[in-house]
Short mmCIF file of C-alpha atoms in Angstrom, two decimals:
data_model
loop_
_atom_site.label_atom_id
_atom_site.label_comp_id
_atom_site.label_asym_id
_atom_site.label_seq_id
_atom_site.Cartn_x
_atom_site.Cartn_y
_atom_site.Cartn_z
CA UNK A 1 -31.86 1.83 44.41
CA UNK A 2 -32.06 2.80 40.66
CA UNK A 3 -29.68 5.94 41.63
CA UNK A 4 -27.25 4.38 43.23
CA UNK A 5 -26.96 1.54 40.25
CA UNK A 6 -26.71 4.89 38.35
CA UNK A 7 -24.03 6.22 40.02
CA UNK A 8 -22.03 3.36 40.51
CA UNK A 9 -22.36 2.88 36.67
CA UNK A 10 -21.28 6.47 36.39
CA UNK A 11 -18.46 6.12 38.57
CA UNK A 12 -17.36 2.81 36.52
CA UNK A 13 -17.36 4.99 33.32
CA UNK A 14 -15.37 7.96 34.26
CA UNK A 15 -12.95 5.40 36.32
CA UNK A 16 -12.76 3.49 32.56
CA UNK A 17 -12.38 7.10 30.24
CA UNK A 18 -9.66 8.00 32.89
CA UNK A 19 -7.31 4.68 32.08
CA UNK A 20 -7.99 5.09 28.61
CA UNK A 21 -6.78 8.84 28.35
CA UNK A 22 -3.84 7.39 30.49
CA UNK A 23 -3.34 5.02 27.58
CA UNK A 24 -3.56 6.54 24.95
CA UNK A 25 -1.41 9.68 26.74
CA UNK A 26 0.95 6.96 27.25
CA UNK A 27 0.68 6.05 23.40
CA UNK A 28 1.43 9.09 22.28
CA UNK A 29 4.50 9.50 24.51
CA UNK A 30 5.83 6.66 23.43
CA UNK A 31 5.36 7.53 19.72
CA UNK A 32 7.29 10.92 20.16
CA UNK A 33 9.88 9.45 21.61
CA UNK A 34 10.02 7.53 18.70
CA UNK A 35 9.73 10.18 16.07
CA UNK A 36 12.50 11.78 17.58
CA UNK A 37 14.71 8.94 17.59
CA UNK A 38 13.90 8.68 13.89
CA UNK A 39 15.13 12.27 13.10
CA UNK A 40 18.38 12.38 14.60
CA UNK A 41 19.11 8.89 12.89
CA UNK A 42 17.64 9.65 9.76
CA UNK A 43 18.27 13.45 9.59
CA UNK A 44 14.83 14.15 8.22
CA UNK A 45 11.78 15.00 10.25
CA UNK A 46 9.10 13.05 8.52
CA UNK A 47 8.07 10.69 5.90
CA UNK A 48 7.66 13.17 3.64
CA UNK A 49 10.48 14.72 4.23
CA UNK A 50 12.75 11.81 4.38
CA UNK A 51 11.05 11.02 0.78
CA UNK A 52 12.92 13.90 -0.57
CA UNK A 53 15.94 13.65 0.56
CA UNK A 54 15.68 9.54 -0.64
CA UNK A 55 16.38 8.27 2.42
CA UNK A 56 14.32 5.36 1.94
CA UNK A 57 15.00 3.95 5.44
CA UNK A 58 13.96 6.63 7.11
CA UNK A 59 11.01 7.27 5.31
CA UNK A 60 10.22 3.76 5.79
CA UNK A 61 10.21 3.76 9.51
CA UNK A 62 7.85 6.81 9.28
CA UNK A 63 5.38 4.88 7.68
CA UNK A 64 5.81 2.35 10.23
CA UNK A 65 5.11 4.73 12.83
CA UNK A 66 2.10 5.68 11.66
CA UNK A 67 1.54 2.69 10.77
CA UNK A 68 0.99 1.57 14.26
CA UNK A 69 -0.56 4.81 15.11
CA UNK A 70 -3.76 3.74 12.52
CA UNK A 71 -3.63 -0.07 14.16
CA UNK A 72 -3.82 1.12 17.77
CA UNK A 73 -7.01 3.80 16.94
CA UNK A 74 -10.45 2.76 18.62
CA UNK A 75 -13.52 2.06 16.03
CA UNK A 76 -15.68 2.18 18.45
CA UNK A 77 -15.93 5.59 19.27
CA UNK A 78 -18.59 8.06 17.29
CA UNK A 79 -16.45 8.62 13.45
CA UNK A 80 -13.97 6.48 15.16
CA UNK A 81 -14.59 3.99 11.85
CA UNK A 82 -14.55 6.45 9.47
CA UNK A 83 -11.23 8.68 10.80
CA UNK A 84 -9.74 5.05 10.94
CA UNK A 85 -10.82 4.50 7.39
CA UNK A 86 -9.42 7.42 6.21
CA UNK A 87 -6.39 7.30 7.99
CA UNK A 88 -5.82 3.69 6.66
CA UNK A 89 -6.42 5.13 2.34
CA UNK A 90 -3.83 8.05 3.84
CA UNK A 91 -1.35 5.61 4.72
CA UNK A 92 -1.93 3.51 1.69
CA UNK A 93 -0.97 6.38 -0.30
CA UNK A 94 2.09 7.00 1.51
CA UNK A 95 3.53 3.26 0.97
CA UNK A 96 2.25 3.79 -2.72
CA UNK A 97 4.77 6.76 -3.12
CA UNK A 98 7.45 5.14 -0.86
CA UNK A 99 7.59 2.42 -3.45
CA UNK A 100 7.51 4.46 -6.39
CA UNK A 101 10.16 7.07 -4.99
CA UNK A 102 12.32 4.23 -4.58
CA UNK A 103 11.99 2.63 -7.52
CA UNK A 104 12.19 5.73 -9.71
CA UNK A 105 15.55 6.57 -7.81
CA UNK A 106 17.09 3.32 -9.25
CA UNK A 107 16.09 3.73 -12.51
CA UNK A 108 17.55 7.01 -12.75
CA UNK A 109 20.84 6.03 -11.73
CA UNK A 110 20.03 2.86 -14.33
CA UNK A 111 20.54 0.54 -11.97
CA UNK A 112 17.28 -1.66 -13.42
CA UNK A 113 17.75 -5.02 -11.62
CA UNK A 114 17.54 -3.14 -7.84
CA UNK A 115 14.44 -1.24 -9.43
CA UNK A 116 13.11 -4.49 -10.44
CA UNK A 117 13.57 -5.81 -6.67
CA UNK A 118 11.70 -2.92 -5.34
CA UNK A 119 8.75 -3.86 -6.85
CA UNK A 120 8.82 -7.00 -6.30
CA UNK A 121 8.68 -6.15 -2.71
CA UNK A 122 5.32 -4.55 -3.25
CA UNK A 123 2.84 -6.01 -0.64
CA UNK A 124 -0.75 -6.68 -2.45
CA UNK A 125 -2.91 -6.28 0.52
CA UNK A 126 -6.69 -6.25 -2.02
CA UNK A 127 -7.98 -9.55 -2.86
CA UNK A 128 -10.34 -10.53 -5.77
CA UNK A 129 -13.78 -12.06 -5.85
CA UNK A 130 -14.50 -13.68 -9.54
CA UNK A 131 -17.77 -15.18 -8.39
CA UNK A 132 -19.32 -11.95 -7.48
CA UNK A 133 -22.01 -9.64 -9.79
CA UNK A 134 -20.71 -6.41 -7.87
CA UNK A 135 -18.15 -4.77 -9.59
CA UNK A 136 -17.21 -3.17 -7.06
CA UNK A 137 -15.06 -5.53 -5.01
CA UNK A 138 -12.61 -5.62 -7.49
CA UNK A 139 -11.70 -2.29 -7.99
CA UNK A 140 -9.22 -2.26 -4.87
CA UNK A 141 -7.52 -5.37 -6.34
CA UNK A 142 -7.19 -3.74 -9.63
CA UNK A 143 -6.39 -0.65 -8.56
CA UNK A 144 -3.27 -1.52 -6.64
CA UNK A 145 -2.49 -4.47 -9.71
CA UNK A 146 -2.20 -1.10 -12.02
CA UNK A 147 0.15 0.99 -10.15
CA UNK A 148 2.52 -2.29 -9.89
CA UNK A 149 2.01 -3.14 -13.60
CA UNK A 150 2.65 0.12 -14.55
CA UNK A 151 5.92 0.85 -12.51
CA UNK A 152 6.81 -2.46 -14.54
CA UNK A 153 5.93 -1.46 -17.55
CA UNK A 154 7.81 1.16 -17.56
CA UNK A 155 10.88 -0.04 -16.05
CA UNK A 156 10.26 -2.32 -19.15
CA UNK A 157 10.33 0.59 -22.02
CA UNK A 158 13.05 2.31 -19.85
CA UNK A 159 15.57 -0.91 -20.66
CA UNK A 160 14.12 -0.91 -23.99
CA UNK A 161 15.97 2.47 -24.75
CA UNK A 162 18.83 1.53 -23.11
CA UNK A 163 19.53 -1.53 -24.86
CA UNK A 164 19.05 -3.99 -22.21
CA UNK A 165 19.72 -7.93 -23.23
CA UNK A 166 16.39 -9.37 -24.48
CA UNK A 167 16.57 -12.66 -22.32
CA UNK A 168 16.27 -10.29 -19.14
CA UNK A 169 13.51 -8.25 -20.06
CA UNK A 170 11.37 -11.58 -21.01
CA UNK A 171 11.91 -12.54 -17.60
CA UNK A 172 10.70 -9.78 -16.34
CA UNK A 173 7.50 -9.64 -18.31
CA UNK A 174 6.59 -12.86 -16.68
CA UNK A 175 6.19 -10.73 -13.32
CA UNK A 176 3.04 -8.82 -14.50
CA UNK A 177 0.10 -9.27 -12.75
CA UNK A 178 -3.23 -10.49 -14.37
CA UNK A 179 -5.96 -7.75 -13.87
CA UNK A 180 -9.82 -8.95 -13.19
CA UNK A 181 -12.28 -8.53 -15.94
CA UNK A 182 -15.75 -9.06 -16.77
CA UNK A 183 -16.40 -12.96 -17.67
CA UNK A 184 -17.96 -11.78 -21.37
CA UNK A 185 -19.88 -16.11 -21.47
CA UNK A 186 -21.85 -14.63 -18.04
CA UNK A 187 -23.62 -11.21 -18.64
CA UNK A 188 -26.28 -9.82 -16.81
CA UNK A 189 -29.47 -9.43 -18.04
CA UNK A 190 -29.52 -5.89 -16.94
CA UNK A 191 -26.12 -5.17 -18.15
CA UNK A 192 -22.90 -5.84 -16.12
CA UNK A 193 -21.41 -9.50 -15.61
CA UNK A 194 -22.23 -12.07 -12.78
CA UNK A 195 -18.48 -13.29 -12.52
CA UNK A 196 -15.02 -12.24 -13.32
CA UNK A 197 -12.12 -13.52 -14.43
CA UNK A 198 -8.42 -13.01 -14.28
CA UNK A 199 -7.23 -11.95 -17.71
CA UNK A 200 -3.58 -11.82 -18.30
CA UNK A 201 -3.38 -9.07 -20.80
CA UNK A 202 -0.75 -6.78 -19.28
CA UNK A 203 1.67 -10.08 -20.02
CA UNK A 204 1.20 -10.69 -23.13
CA UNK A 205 1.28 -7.05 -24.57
CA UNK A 206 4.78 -6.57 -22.80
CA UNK A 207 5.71 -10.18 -24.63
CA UNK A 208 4.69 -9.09 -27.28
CA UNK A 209 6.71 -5.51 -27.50
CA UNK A 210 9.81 -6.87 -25.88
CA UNK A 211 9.24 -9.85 -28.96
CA UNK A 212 9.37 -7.18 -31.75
CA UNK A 213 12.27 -6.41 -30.72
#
């Protein structure tokens, strides 16, 4: 009796593994049919690829690709988490450097208010925890608040040099992010903090140099 649960279980498995390699095989079709709509419209043959050439379109719908790629992956499966994981910091990157390829574009050809409008397009995906004693869960949030602020700030210093009418660029200093810090009326004992806070530094030094002005 215990065999034939056994090999009905068996049977049940490899029946289940077959319509998931069908699937994914499916998947995969589907996705390379899509790449290769993607390169004859966008004339580049990947995100990379399309990054250099600036077309941001096509680079974009790349990223989307893949995008959907990382979504569809099992976690299940043994270093299915971790691939996923990595996958997920990979494509992170990539929408990083989309951003800043765009954005750099415009301010080259000095056209600062579309630069501006790029970044404000940036999509924060970290949150922050203030009421936390672990460092740690911050450093996401902060991490992607720097690479936005700093874009910024130098889009700032960029219109600086070129003259740029003081009324805009105090507008756009309001659009900094505040960064989290270490609440300095809650140390540790040990060292470290037991909460955070939002501090909103990065505003107030680009008031301040755009005010010296």
């Amino acid at each position: 009796m215990l065999l034939k649960k056994n090999k009905i279980e068996s049977i049940f498995f490899l029946l289940g593994s077959f319509i998931i390699s069908l699937l994914i095989s499916c998947g995969d079709e589907k996705m390379d049919k899509e790449r290769d709509k993607f390169k004859e419209k966008y004339h580049c043959d990947s995100f990379q690829d399309c990054l250099s050439k600036n077309e941001f379109d096509g680079a974009y719908a790349f990223y989307s690709l893949k995008k959907q790629e990382i979504e569809a992956m099992g976690s299940k499966t043994v270093g299915g988490a971790n691939e996923k994981r990595k996958k997920e910091e990979e494509l992170n990157q990539n929408y990083q450097q989309l951003i800043s390829a765009q954005f750099s574009f415009w301010v080259k050809q000095k056209n600062f208010e579309t630069a501006f409008n790029v970044l404000q397009e940036f999509n924060f995906e970290a949150k922050y925890n203030l009421n936390t004693d672990d460092e740690d869960e911050n450093v996401r949030y902060n991490e992607e608040v720097s690479f936005y602020n700093n874009l910024l700030d130098s889009l700032i210093n960029k219109m600086i040099i070129e003259s740029q009418p003081k009324n805009i660029l105090l507008l756009y200093c309001k659009s900094f992010k505040p960064i989290v810090i270490g609440d300095v009326n809650n140390k540790g004992v040990l060292g470290g903090f037991n909460s955070y806070v939002l501090s909103d530094q990065p505003y107030k030094l680009a008031i301040e140099k755009v005010k010296e002005l």
